[in-house]
Short mmCIF file of C-alpha atoms and ligand atoms in Angstrom, two decimals:
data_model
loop_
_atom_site.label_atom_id
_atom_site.label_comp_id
_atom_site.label_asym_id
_atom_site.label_seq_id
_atom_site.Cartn_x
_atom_site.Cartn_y
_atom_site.Cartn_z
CA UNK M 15 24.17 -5.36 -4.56
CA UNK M 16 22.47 -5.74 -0.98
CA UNK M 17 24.85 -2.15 -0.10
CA UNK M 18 23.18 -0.81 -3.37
CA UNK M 19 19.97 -1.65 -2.50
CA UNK M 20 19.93 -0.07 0.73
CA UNK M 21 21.65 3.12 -0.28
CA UNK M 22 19.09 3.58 -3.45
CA UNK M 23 16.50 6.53 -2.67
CA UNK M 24 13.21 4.67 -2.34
CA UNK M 25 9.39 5.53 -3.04
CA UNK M 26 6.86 2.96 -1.21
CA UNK M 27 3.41 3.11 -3.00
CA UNK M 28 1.91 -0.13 -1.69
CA UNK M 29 2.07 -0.17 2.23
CA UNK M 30 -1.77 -0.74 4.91
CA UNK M 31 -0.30 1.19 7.52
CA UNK M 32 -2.71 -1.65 9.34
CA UNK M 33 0.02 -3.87 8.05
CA UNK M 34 2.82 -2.36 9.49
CA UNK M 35 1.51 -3.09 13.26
CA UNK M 36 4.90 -5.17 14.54
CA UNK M 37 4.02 -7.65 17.49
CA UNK M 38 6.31 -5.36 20.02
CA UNK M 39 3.93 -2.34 19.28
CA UNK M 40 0.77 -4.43 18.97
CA UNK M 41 2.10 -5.99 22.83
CA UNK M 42 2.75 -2.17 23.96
CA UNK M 43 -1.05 -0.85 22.82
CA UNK M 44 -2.72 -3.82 24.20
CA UNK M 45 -0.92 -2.82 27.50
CA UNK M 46 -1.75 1.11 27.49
CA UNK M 47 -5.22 0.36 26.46
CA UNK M 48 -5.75 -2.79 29.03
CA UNK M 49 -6.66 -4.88 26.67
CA UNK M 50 -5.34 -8.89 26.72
CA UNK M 51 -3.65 -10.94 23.85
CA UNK M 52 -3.86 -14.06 23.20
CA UNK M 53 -0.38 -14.68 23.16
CA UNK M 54 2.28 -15.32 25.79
CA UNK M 55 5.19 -13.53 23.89
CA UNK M 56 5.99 -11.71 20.52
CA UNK M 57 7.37 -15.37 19.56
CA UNK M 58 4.16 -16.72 20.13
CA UNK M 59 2.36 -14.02 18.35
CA UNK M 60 3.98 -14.68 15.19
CA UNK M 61 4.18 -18.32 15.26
CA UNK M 62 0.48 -17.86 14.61
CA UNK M 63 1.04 -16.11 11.31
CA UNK M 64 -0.01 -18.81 9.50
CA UNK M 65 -1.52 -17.80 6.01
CA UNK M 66 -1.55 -19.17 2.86
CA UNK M 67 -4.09 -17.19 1.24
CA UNK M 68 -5.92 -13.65 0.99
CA UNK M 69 -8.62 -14.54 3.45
CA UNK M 70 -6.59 -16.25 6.21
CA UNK M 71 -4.34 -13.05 6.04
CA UNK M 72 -6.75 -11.03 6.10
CA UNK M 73 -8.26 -13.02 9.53
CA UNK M 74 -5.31 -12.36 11.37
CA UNK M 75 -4.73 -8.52 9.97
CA UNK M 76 -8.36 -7.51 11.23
CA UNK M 77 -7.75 -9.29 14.06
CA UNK M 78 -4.37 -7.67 14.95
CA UNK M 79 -5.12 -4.31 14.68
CA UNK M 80 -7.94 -4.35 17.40
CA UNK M 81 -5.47 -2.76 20.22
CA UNK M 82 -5.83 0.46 17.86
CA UNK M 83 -8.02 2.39 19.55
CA UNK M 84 -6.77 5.79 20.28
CA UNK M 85 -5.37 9.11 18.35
CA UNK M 86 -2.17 8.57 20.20
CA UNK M 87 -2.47 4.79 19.04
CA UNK M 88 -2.45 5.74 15.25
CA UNK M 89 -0.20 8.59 15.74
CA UNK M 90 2.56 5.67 17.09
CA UNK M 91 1.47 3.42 14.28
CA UNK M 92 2.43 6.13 11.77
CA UNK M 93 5.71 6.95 13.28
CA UNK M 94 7.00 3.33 13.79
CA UNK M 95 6.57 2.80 10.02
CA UNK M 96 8.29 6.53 9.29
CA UNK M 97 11.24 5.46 11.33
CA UNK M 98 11.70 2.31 9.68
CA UNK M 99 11.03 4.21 6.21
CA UNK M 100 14.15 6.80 7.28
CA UNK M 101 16.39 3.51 7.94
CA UNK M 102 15.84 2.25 4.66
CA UNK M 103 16.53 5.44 2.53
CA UNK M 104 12.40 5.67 1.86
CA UNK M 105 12.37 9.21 0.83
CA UNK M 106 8.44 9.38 0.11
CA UNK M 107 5.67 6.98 0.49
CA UNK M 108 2.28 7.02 -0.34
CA UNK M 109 0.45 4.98 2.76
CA UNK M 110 -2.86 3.38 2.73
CA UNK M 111 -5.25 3.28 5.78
CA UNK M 112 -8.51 1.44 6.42
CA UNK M 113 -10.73 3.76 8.05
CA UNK M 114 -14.21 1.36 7.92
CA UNK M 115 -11.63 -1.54 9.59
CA UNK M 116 -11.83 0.87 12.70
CA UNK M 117 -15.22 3.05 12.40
CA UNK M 118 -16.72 -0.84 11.83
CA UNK M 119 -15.27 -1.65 15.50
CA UNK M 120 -16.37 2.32 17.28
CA UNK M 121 -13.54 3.74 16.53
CA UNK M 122 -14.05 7.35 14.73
CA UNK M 123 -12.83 8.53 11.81
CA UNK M 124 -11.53 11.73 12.73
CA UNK M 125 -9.15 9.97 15.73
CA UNK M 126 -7.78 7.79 13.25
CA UNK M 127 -7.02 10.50 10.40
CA UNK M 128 -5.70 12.83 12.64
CA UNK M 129 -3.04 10.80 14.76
CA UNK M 130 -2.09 9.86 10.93
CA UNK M 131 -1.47 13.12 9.89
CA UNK M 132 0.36 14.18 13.09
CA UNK M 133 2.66 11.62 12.23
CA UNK M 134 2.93 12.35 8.48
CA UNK M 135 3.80 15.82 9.72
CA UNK M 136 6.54 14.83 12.18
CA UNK M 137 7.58 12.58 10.37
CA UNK M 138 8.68 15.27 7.64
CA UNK M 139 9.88 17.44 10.14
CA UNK M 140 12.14 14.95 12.31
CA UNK M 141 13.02 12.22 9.50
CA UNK M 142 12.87 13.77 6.30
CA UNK M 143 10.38 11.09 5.00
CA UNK M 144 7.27 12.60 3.01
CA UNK M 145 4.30 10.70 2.81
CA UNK M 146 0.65 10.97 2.10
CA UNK M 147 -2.38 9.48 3.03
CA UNK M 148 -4.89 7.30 0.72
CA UNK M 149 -8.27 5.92 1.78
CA UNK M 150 -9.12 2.46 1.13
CA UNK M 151 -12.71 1.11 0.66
CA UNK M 152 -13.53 -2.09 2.34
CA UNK M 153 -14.58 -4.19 -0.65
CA UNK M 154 -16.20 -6.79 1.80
CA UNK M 155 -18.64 -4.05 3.08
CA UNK M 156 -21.29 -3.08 1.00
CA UNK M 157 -21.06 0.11 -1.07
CA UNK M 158 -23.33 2.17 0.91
CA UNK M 159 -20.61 1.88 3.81
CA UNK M 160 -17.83 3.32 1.14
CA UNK M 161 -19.93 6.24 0.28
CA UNK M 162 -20.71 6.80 3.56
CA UNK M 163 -17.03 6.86 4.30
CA UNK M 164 -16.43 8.85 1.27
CA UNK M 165 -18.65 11.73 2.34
CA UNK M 166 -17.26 11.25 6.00
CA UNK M 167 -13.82 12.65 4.61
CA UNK M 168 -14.54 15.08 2.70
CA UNK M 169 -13.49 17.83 5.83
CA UNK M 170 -10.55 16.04 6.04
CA UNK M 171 -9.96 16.38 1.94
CA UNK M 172 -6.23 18.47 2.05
CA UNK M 173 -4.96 15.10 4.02
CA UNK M 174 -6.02 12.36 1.56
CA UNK M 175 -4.56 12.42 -1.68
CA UNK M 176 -6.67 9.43 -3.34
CA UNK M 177 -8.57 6.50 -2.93
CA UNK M 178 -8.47 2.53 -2.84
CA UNK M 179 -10.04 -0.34 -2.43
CA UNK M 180 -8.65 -3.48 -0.18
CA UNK M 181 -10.10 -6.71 1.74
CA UNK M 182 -11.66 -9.73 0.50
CA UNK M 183 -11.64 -9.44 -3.68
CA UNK M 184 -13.59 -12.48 -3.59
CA UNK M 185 -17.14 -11.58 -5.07
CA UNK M 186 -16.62 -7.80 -4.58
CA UNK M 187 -15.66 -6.30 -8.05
CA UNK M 188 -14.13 -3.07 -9.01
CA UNK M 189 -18.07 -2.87 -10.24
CA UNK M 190 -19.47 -2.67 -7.21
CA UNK M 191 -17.94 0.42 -6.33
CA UNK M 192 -18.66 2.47 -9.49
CA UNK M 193 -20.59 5.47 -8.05
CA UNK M 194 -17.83 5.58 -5.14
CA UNK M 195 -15.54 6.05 -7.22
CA UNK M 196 -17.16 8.63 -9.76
CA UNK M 197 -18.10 10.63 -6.31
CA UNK M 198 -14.53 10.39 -5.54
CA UNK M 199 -12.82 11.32 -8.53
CA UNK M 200 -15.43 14.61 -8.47
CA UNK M 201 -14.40 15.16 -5.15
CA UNK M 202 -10.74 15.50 -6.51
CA UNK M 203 -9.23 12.68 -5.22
CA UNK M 204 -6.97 10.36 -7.42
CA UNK M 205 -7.75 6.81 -7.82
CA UNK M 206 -6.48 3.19 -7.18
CA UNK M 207 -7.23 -0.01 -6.28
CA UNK M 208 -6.22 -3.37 -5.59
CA UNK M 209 -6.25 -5.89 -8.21
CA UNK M 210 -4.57 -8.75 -5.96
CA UNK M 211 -2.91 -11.22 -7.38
CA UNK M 212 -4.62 -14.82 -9.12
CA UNK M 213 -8.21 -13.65 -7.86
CA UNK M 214 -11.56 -15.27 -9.17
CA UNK M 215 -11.80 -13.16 -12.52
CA UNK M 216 -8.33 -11.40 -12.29
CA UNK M 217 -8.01 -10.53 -15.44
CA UNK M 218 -12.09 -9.05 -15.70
CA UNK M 219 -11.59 -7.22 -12.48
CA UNK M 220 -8.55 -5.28 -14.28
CA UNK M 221 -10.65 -4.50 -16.99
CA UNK M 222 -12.97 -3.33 -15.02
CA UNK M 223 -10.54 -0.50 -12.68
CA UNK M 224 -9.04 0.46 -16.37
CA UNK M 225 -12.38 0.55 -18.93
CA UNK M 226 -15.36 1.31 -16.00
CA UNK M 227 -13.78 3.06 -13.63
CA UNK M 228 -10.86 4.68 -15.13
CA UNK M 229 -8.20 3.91 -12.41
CA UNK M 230 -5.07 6.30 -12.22
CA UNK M 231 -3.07 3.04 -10.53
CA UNK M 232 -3.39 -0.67 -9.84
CA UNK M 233 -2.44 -2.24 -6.89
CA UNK M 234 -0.69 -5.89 -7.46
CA UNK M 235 -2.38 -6.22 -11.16
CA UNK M 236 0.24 -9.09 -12.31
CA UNK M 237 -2.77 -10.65 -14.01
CA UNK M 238 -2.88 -8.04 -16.71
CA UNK M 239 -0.15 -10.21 -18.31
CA UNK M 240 -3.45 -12.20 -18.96
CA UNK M 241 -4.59 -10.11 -21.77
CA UNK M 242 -2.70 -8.27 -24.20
CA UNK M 243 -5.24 -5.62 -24.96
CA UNK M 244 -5.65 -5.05 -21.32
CA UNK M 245 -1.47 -4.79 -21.29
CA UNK M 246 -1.87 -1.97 -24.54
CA UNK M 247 -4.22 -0.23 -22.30
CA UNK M 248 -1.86 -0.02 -19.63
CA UNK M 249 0.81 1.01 -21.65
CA UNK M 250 -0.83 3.45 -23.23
CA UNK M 251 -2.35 5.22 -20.51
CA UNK M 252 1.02 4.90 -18.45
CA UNK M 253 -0.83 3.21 -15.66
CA UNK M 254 1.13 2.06 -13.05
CA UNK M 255 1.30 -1.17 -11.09
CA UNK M 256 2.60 -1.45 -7.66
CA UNK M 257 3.98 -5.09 -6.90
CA UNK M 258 4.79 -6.56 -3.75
CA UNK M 259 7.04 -9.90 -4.56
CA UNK M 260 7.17 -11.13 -0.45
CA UNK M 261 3.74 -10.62 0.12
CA UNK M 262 2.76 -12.71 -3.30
CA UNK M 263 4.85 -15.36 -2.00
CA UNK M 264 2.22 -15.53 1.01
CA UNK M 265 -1.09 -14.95 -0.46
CA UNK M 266 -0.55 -17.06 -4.04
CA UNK M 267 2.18 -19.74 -4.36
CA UNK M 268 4.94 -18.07 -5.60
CA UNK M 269 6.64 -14.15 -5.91
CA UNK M 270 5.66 -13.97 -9.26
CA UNK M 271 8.79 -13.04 -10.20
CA UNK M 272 9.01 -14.23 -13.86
CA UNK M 273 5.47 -12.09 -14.04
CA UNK M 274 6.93 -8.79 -12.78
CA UNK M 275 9.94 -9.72 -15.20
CA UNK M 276 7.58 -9.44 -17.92
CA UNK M 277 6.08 -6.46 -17.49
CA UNK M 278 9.34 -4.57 -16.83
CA UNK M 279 10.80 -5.95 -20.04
CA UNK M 280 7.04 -4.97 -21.97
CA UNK M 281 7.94 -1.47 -20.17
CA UNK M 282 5.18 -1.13 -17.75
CA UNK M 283 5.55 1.08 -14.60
CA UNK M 284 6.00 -1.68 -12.22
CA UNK M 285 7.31 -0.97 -8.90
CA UNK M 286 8.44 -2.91 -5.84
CA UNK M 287 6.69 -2.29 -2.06
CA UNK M 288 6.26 -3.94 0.99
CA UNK M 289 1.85 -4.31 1.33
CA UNK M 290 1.92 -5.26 5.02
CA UNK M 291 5.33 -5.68 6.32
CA UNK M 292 4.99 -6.47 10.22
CA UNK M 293 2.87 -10.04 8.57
CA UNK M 294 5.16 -10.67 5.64
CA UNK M 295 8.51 -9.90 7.16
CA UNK M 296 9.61 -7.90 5.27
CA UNK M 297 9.60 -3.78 4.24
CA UNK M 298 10.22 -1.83 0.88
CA UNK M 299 14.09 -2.89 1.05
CA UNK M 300 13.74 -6.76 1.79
CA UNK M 301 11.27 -6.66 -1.38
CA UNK M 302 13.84 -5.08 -3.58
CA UNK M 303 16.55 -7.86 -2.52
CA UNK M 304 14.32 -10.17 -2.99
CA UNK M 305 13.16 -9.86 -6.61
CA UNK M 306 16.60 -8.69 -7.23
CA UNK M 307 17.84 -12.12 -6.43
CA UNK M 308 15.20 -13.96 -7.87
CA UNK M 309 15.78 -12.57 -11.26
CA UNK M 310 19.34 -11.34 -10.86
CA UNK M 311 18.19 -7.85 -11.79
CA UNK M 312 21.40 -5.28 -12.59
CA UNK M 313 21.90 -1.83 -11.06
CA UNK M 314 20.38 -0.37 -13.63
CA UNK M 315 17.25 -2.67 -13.23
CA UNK M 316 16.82 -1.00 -9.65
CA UNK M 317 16.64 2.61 -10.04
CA UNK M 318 14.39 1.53 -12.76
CA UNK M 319 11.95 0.58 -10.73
CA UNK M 320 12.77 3.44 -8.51
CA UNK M 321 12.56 5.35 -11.03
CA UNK M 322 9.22 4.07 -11.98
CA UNK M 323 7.87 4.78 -8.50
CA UNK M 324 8.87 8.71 -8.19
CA UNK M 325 7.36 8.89 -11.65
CA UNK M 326 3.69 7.54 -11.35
CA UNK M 327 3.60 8.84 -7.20
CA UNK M 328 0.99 11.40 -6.51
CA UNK M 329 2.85 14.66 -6.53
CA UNK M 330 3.74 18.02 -8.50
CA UNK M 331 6.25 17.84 -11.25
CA UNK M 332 8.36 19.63 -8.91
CA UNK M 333 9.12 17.46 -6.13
CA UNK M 334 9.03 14.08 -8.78
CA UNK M 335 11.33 15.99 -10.13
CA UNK M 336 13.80 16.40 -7.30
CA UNK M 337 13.91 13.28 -6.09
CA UNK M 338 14.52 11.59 -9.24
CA UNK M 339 17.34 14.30 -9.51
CA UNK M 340 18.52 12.06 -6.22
CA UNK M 341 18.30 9.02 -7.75
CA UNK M 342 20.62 10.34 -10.34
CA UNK M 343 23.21 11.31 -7.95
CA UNK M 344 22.74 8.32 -6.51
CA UNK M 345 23.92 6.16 -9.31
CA UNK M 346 26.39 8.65 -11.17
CA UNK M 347 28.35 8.70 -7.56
N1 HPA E 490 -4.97 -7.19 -0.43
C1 HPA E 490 -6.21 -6.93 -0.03
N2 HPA E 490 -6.47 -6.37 1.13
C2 HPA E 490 -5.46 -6.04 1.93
C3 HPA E 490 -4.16 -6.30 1.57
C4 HPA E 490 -3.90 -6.89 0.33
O1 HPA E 490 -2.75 -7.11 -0.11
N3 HPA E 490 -3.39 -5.88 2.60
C5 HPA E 490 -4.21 -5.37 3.54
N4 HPA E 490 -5.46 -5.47 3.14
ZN1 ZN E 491 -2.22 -4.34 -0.37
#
């Protein structure tokens, strides 16, 4: 199964390129950018991973990604994860970026996007992994900041395909971002955001990105499982959920395995990803393994929820279509 796994053509929906900083590279920046960690040695670095919830990952994310500072920085950042993408048999991924987590800290907006995008583009050229960019929203930051940050990208419009919202869900509801959001889905940009997993008012804040704001996506969203009408809605409107088993296991007390279970049996587009793989330990293929074994999921259950992924991803029939004409290959050979 492990050999299936890793031969499967993959789509990653649910990955903070912030999140995919490894200790090596994070060592490496701090270096060409003179800046001092901390820490003695990678070892020591990640021996002080120590989270148990949203906020105390969050501490050490923000904190981590402080030796980001330059276009050549991000550009590095995007290409690390693209390689590793490649050796898992990621064919496309849709990657989220926090651009307030480094304009907050005077780093601009246009360095950031653009050493993205130069990866994004090499990345197609010399690894044959496609990928797109979506904006998240600090939801710890007050709305004013998002809609400043909104209106900052609109030059930079071809090279984000949507937007979402991240950070502390504590006391920040998908509410709170209303007008963003209607200014961003004017601006043409499709919609997500995260409904993480056994928050304060789960279950309301999910009502909230499906009735107020009209969401095209949730991220995490297991708590929909809370309310049935809020399930029918789902269902009905063929929103998507993308689920992240390893990093559940960090931020709540379990994977929430019997959850996603659940909601693949009710048919729901659930999907497996990574969320921030250099903290959890673990990318889009560990993820799959790991719910696999967890609820001894068949073949068949796998390109399922591959399938699921090429399906809801932001892109023209066209290209859906090919790479779900992959996955077929893939399991008829
Ligand atoms: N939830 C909220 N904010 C985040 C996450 C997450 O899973 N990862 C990075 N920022
Ligand atoms: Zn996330």
């Amino acid at each position: 199964m492990k050999e299936f796994i890793a031969g499967l053509p993959k789509c990653e929906l649910h990955v903070h390129i912030e999140g995919t900083l490894e200790p090596e590279l994070k060592f490496a920046l701090a270096l060409r950018n003179g800046l001092s960690l901390p820490y003695a040695s990678v070892a020591q670095m990640r021996d002080a991973y120590a989270f148990d919830d949203l906020p105390s990952f969050l501490k050490v994310y923000y904190e981590g990604m402080a030796v980001l500072r330059t276009e050549p920085d991000f550009y590095d950042l995007g290409m690390a994860y693209l390689r590793r993408a490649a050796a898992q048999n990621v064919r496309y991924a849709e990657i989220f970026v926090d651009p307030q987590a480094h304009t907050s800290r005077g780093v601009p907006f246009d360095l950031v996007i653009r050493g993205l995008r130069r990866a994004l583009m090499d990345g197609y050229d010399q690894l044959g992994v496609r990928a797109q960019l979506i904006m998240c929203f600090l939801r710890d930051f007050q709305a004013e900041y998002a809609m400043a940050t909104l209106l900052e990208s609109l030059p930079y419009r071809e090279w984000i395909v949507g937007v979402g919202l991240d950070s502390d869900e504590k006391g920040n509801p998908p509410a709170k971002f209303a007008a963003v959001y209607a200014r961003a889905r004017r601006e043409g940009y499709l919609l997500t955001m995260h409904c993480d997993v056994d928050q304060d008012d789960s279950a309301e804040h999910i009502r909230q990105a499906l009735e107020d704001i009209g969401v095209d996506r949730i991220d995490h969203g297991v708590n929909v499982l809370e309310d049935q009408r809020l399930v029918e809605l789902v269902l009905a409107r063929g929103v998507g959920l993308t689920c992240c088993p390893i990093s559940n296991g960090y931020v709540t007390d379990s994977m929430h395995a019997e959850g996603i279970r659940k909601l693949m049996d009710l048919g729901v587009r659930v999907t497996i990803n990574s969320d921030d793989p250099a903290y959890f330990g673990g990318y889009v293929q560990e993820n799959l393994e790991a719910i696999q074994d967890a609820l001894q999921l068949t073949a068949d259950e796998l390109v399922r929820l591959e399938r699921n992924a090429f399906e809801i991803a932001w892109l023209p029939q066209h290209l859906k279509d090919a790479y779900l004409s992959e996955l077929d290959a893939y399991t008829s050979r």
